[in-house]
Tab-separated table of C-alpha atoms and ligand atoms in Angstrom:
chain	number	residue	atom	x	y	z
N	232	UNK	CA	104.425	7.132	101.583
N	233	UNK	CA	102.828	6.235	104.765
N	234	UNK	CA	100.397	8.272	106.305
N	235	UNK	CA	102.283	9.220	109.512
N	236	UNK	CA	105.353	10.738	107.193
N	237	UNK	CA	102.983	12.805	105.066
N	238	UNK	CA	101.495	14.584	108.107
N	239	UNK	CA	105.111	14.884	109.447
N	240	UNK	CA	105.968	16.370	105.949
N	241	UNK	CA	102.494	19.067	106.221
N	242	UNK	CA	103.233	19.996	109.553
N	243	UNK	CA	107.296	20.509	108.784
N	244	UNK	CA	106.045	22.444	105.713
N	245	UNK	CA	103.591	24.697	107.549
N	246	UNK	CA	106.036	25.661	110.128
N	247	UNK	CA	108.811	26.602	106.988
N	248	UNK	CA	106.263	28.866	105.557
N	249	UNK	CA	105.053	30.829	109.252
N	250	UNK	CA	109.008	31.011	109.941
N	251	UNK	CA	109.490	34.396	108.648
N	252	UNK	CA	111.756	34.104	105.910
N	253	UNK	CA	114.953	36.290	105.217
N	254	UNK	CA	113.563	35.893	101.188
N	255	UNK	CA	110.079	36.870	101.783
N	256	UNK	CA	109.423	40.843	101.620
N	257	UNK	CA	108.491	42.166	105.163
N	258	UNK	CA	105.405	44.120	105.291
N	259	UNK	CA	105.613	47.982	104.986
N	260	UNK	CA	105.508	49.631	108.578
N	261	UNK	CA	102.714	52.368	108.456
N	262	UNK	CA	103.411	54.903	110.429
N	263	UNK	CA	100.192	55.449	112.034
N	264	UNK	CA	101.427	59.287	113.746
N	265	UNK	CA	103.324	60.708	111.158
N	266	UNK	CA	104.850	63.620	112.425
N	267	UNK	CA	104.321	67.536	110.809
N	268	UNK	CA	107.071	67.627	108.648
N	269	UNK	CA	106.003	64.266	107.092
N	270	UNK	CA	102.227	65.720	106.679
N	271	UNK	CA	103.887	69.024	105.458
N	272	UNK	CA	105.615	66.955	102.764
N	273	UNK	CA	102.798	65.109	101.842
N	274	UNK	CA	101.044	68.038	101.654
N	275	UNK	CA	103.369	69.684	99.370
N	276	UNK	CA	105.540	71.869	101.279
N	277	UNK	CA	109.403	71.603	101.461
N	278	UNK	CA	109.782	71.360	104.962
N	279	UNK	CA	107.960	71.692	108.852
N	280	UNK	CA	110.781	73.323	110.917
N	281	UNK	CA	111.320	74.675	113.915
N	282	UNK	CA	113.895	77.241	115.985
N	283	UNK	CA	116.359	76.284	118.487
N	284	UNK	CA	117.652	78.345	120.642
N	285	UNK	CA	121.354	77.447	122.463
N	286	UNK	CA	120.068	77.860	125.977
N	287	UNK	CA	118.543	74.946	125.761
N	288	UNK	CA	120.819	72.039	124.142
N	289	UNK	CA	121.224	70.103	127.451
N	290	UNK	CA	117.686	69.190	127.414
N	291	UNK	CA	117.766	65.556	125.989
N	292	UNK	CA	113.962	65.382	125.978
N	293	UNK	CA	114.146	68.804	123.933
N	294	UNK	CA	116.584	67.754	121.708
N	295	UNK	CA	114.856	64.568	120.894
N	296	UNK	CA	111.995	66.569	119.587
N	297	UNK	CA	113.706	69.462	118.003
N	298	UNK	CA	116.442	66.758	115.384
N	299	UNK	CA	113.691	64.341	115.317
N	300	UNK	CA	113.144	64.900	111.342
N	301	UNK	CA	109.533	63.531	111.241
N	302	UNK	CA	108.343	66.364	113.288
N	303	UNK	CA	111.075	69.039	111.544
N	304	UNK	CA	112.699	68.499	108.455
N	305	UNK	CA	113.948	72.108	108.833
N	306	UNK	CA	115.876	73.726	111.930
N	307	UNK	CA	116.789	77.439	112.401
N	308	UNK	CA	119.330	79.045	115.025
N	309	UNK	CA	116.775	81.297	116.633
N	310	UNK	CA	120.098	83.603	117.975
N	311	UNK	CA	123.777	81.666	117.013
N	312	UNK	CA	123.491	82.915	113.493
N	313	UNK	CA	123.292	86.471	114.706
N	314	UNK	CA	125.869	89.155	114.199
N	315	UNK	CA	126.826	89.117	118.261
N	316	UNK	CA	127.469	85.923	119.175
N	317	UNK	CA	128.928	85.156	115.243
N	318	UNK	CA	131.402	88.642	115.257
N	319	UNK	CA	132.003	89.282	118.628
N	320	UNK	CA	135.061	91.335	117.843
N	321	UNK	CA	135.676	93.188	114.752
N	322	UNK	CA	137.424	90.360	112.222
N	323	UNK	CA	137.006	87.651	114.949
N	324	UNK	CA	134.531	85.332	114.138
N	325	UNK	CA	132.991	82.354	115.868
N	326	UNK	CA	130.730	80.070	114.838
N	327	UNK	CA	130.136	77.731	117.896
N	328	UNK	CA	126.425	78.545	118.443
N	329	UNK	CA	125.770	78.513	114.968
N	330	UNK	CA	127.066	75.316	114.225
N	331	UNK	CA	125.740	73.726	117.646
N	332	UNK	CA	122.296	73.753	116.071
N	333	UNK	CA	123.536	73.286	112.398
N	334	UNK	CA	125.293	70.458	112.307
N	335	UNK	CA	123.188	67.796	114.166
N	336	UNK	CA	120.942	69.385	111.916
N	337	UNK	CA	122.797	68.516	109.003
N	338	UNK	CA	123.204	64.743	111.000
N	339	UNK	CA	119.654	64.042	111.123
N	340	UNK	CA	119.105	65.442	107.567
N	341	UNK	CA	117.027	68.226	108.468
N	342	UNK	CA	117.129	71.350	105.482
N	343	UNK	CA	118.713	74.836	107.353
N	344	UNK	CA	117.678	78.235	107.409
N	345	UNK	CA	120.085	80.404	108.304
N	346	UNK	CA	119.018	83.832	110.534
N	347	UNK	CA	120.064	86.625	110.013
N	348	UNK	CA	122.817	88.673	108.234
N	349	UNK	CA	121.641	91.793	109.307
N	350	UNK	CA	119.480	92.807	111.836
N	351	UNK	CA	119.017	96.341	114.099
N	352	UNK	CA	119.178	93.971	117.105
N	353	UNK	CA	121.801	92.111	118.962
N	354	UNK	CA	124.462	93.804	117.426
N	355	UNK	CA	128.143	93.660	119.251
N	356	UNK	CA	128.982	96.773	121.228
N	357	UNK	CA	132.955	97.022	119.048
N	358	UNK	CA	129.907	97.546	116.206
N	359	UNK	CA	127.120	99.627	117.591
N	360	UNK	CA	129.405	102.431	120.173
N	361	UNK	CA	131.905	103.612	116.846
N	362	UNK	CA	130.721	106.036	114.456
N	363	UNK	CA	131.372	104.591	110.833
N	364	UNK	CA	131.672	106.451	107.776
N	365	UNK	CA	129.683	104.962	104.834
N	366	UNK	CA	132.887	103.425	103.340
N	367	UNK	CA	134.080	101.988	106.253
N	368	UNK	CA	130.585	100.622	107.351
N	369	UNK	CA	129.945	99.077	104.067
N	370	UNK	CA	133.498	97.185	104.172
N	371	UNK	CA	132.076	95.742	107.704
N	372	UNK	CA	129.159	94.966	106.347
N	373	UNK	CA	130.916	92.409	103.358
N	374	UNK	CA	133.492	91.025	105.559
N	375	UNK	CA	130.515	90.032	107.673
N	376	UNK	CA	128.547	88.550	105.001
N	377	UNK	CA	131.695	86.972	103.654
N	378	UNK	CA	132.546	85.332	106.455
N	379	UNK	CA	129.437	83.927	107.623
N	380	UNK	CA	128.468	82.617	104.293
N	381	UNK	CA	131.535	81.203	103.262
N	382	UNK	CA	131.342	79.329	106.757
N	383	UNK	CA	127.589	78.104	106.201
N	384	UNK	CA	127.604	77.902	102.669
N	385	UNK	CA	126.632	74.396	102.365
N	386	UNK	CA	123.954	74.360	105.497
N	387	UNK	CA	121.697	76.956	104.569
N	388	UNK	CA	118.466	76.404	101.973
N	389	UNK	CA	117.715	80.179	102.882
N	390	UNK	CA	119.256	83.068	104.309
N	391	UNK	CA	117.173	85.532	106.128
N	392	UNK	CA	119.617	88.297	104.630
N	393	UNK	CA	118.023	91.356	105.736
N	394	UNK	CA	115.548	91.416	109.041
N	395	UNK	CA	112.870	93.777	109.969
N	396	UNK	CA	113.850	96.904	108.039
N	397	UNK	CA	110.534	98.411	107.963
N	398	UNK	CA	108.302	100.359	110.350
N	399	UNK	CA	104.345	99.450	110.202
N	400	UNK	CA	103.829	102.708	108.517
N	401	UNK	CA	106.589	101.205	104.983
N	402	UNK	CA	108.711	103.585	105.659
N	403	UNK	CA	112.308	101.999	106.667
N	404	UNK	CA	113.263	101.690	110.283
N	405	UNK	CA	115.818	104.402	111.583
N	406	UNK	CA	118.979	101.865	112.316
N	407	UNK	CA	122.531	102.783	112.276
N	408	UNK	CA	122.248	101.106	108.981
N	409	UNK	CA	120.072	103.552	107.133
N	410	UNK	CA	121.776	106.186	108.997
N	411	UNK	CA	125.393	105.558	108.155
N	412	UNK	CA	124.941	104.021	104.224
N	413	UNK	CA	121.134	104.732	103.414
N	414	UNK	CA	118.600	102.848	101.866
N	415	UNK	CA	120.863	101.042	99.378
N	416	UNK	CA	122.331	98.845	102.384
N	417	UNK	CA	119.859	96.357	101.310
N	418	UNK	CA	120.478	96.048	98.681
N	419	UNK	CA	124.061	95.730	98.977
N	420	UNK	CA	123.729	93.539	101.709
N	421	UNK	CA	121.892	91.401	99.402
N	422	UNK	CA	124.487	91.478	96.445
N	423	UNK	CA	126.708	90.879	98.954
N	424	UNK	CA	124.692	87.773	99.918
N	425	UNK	CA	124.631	86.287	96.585
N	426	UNK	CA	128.404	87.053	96.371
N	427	UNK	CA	129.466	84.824	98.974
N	428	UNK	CA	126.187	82.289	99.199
N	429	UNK	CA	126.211	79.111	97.873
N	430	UNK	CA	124.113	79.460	94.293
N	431	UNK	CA	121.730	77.121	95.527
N	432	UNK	CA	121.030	79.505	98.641
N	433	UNK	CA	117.722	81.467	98.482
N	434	UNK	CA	118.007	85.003	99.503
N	435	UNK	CA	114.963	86.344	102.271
N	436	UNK	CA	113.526	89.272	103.359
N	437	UNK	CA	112.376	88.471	106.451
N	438	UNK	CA	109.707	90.255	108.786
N	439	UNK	CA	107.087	90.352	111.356
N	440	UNK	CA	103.747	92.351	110.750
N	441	UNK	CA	103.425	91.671	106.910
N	442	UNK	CA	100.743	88.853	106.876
N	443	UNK	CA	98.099	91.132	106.009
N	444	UNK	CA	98.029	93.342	103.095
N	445	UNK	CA	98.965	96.609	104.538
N	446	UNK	CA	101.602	99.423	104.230
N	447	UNK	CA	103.879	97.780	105.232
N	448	UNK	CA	103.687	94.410	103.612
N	449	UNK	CA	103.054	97.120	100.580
N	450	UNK	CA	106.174	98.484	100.780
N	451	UNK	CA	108.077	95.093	101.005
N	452	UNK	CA	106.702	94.161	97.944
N	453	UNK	CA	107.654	97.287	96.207
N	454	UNK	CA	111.025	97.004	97.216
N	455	UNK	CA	111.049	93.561	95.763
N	456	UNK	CA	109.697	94.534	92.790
N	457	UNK	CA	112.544	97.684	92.340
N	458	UNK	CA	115.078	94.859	93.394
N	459	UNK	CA	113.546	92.337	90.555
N	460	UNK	CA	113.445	95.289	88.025
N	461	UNK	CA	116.905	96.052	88.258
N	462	UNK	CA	118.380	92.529	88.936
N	463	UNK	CA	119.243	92.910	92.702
N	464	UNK	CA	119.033	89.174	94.071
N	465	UNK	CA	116.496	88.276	96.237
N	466	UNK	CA	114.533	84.967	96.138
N	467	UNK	CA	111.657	85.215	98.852
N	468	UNK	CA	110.123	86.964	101.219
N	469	UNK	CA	109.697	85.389	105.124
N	470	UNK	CA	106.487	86.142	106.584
N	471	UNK	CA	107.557	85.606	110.275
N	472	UNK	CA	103.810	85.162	111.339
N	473	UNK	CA	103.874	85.693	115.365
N	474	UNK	CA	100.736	86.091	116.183
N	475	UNK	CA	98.492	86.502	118.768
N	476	UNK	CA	95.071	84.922	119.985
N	477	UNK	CA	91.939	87.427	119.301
N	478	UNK	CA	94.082	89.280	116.820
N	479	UNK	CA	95.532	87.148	114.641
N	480	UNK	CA	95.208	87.969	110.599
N	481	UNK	CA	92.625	85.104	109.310
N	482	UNK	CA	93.291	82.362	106.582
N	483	UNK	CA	91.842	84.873	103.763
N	484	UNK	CA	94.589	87.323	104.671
N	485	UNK	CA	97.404	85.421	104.904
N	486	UNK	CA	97.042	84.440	101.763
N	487	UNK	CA	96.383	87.083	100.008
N	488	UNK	CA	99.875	89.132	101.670
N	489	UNK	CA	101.570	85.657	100.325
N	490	UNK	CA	99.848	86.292	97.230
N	491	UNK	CA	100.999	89.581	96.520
N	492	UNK	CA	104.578	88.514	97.107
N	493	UNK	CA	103.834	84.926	94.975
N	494	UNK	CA	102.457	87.608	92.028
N	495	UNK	CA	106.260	89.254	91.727
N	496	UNK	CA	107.700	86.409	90.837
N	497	UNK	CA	109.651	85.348	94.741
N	498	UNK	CA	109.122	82.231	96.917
N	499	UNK	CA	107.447	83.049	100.507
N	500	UNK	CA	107.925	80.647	103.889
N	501	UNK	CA	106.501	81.948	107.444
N	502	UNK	CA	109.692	81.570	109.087
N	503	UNK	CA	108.984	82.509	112.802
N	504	UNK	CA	105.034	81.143	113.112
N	505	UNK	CA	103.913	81.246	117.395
N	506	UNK	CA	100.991	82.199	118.691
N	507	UNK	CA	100.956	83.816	122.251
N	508	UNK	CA	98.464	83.654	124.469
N	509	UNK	CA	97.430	85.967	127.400
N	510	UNK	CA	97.630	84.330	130.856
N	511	UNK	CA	96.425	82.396	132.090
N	512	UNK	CA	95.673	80.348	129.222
N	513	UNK	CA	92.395	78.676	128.972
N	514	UNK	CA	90.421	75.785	126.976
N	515	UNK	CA	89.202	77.982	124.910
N	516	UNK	CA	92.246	80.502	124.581
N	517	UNK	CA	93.883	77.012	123.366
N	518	UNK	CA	90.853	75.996	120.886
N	519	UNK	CA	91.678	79.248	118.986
N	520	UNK	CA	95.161	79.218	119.101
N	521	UNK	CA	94.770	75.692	117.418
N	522	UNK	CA	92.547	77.438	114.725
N	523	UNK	CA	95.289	80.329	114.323
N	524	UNK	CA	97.940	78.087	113.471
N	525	UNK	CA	96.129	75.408	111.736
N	526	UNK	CA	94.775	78.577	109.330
N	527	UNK	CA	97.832	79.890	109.184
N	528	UNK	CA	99.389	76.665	107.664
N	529	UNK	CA	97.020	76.136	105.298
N	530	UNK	CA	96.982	79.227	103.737
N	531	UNK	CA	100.807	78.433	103.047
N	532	UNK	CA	100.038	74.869	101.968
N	533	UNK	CA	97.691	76.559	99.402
N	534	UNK	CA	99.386	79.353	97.920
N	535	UNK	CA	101.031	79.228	94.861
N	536	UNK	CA	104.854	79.203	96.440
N	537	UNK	CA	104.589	78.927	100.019
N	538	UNK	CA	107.655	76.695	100.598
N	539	UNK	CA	107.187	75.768	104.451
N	540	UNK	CA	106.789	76.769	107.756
N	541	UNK	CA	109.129	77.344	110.586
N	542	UNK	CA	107.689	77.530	114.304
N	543	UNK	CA	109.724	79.609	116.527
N	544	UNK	CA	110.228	77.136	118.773
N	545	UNK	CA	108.058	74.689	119.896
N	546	UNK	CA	108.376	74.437	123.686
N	547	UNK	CA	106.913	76.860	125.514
N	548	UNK	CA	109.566	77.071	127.982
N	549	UNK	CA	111.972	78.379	125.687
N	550	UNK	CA	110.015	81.007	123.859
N	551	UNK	CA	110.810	84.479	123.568
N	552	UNK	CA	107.156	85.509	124.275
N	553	UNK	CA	107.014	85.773	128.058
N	554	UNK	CA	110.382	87.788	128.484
N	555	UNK	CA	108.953	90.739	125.452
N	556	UNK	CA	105.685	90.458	126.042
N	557	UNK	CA	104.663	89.988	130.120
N	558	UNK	CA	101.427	88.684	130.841
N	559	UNK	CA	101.770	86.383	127.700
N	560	UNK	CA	102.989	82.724	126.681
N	561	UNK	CA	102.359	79.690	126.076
N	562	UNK	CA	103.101	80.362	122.559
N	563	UNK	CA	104.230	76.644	121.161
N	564	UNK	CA	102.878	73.648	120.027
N	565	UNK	CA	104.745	72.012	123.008
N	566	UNK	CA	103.470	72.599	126.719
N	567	UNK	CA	106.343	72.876	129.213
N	568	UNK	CA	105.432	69.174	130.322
N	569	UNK	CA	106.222	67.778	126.421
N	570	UNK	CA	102.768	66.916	125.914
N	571	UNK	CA	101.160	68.479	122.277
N	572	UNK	CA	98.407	71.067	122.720
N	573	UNK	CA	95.302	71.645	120.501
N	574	UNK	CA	97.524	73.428	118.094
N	575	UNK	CA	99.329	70.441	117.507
N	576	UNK	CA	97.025	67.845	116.781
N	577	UNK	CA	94.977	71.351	114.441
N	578	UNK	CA	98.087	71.696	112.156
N	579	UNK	CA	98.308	67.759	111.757
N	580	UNK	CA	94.963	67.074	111.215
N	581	UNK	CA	94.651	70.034	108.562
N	582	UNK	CA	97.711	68.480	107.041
N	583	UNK	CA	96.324	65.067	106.960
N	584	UNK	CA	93.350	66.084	104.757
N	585	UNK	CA	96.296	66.808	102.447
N	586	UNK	CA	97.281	63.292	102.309
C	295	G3I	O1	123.178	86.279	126.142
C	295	G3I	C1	122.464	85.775	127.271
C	295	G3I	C2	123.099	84.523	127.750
C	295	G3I	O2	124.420	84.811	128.173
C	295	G3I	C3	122.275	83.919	128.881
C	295	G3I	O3	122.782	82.662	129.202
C	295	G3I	C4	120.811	83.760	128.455
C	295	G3I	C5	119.956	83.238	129.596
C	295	G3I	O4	118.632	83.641	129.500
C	295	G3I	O5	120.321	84.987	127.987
C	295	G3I	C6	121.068	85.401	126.862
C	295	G3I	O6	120.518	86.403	126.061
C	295	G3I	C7	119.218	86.236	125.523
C	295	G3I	C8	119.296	85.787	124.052
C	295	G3I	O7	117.997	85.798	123.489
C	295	G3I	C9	119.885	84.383	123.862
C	295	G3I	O8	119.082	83.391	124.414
C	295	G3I	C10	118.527	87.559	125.636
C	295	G3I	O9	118.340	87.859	127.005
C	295	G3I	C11	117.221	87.531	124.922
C	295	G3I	O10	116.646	88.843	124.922
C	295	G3I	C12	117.393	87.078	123.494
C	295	G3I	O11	116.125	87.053	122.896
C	295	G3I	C13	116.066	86.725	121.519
C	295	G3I	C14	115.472	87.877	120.721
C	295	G3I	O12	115.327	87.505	119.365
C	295	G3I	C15	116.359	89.119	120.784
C	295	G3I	O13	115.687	90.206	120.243
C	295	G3I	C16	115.155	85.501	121.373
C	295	G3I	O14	115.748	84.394	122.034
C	295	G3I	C17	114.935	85.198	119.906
C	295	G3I	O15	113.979	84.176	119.799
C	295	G3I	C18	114.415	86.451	119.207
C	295	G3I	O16	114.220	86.155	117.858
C	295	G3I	C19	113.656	87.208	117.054
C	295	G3I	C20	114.137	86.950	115.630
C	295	G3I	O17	115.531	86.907	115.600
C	295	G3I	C21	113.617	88.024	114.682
C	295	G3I	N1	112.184	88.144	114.764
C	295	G3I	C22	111.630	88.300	116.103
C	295	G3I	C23	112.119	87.170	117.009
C	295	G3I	C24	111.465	87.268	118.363
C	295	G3I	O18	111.887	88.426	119.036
């Protein structure tokens, strides 16, 4: 072969093997900003999720961040599931701001928890203004349940079944609940909840207040342990974790409330994790919020059966904080600009050290 045709052959050669080839495997992307539900993973949790709240589903830039599932692998209706918007009139039921979060949910494949079956708030008025005998209560009470599960029965990994029964002291909160059936309406709203939920579907007690060991994270647990004793259904307790900056309960008891709960035997998630802030907010103000929910992360990530975290919300625009609580806010990880605070790049770091 003459020279001139074997450097023609080389060259030819060299320029088959640069040509990227539809045989040759492509090199594996590394994602170099993994979002928090992919550190949460990797750190062992089920899931990173966050609430959405209907008001604000025209927000493209919102909704973006809220279905995009490296961020949240878990979403929660912060108010469609709820008992006024869901049974507006007695035996009517609608399920349009439920579902609006749900089921792009569902689409981008992130895990549901479903909130709340029954609550003392946000009630309708057809349910609140009559005066029910027990009987008649507790057959609005199923057909409730019923209904809602039946229509969510494949989108929920947890139901928050009962929410915020208990005062700070333990002792239960006066709501027409306790007043019309009595204490056992937990517990039958929770056989009712394993009635009509999918078998898969973990059953929650959900509240806020009970991330320190106290009276009345006490009494939670003892009414888990009466419920496991004599085979009422409940799978976990949500620790809803909203916090605030300067009084916040610290890593070591967080984890030892989850503890106590792990101990019985039931699952535990903080379901409703935010951080307020008083205003104006500050550098600093936002260091410790960063250290708040970083800690308060971690000391899921390590317990025994912490399953995940849910923030609610994560743009501070939307938070419930500023309407309860005036003079606070700027609760979320998000800023009302989009761009991640401290607490953000806390939690992921933390998470990362996981990996
Ligand atoms: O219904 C009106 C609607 O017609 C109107 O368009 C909208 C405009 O602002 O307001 C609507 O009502 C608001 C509703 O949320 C729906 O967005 C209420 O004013 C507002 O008070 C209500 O607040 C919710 C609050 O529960 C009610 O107590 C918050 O968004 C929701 O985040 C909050 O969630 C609770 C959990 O369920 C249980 N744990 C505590 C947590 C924080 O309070």
């Amino acid at each position: 072969m003459k020279l001139q045709s074997v450097s023609l052959l080389l060259s030819t050669l060299s320029i088959a093997l640069s040509a990227p080839s539809p045989y040759r495997p492509k090199p594996k992307l590394v994602n170099k900003y993994p979002g928090l539900d992919v550190l949460a993973k990797r750190a062992g949790l089920l899931y990173f999720g966050t609430a959405i709240d209907n008001v604000v589903l025209n927000n493209s830039q919102y909704i973006s961040i809220a279905h995009n599932k490296s961020e949240f692998g878990q979403v929660t209706p912060s108010n469609g599931q709820k008992w006024m918007y869901i049974e507006p009139q007695q035996g009517k039921f609608n399920y349009s701001m439920g579902d609006a979060i749900t089921k792009p949910g569902r689409e981008a494949g992130q895990m549901g928890r479903c909130h709340t079956f029954i609550w003392h708030n946000q009630l309708p008025e057809w349910l609140t203004a009559k005066n029910w005998t027990k009987p008649e209560l507790v057959k609005v009470l199923e057909n409730h349940i019923r209904h809602e599960a039946r229509h969510y029965y494949d989108s929920c990994y947890a139901w928050d079944v009962v929410n915020e029964a208990f005062n700070d002291d333990g002792t239960l909160r006066e709501t027409m609940w306790l007043n019309t059936i009595g204490k056992s309406y937990i517990e039958l709203a929770f056989k009712f909840a394993r009635k009509y939920t999918s078998p898969r579907t973990r059953l929650y007690y959900n509240d806020y207040g009970i991330e320190r060991v106290n009276n009345k994270s006490i009494a939670v647990a003892e009414m888990v342990k009466y419920f496991l004793k004599r085979g009422v259904p409940i799978d976990g307790v949500g620790l809803q974790a909203h916090f605030t900056t300067g009084r916040s309960p610290s890593y070591n008891e967080t984890s030892a409330s989850i503890a106590q709960y792990n101990k019985l035997g039931v699952e535990v998630a903080l379901t409703e994790l935010d951080v307020r802030q008083a205003l104006p907010d500050s550098h600093e103000q936002q260091q410790a919020q960063a250290k708040i929910y970083a800690d308060s992360v971690k000391a899921c990530v390590d317990a025994k059966d912490c399953v995940g975290v849910t923030v609610w919300d994560f743009w501070d625009p939307v938070s419930w904080v500023p309407e309860t609580f005036p003079g606070y806010g700027d609760a979320c990880l998000w800023s009302a600009n989009f761009t991640k605070k401290p607490a953000y790049y806390a939690i992921s770091d933390m998470l990362r050290e996981y990996s």
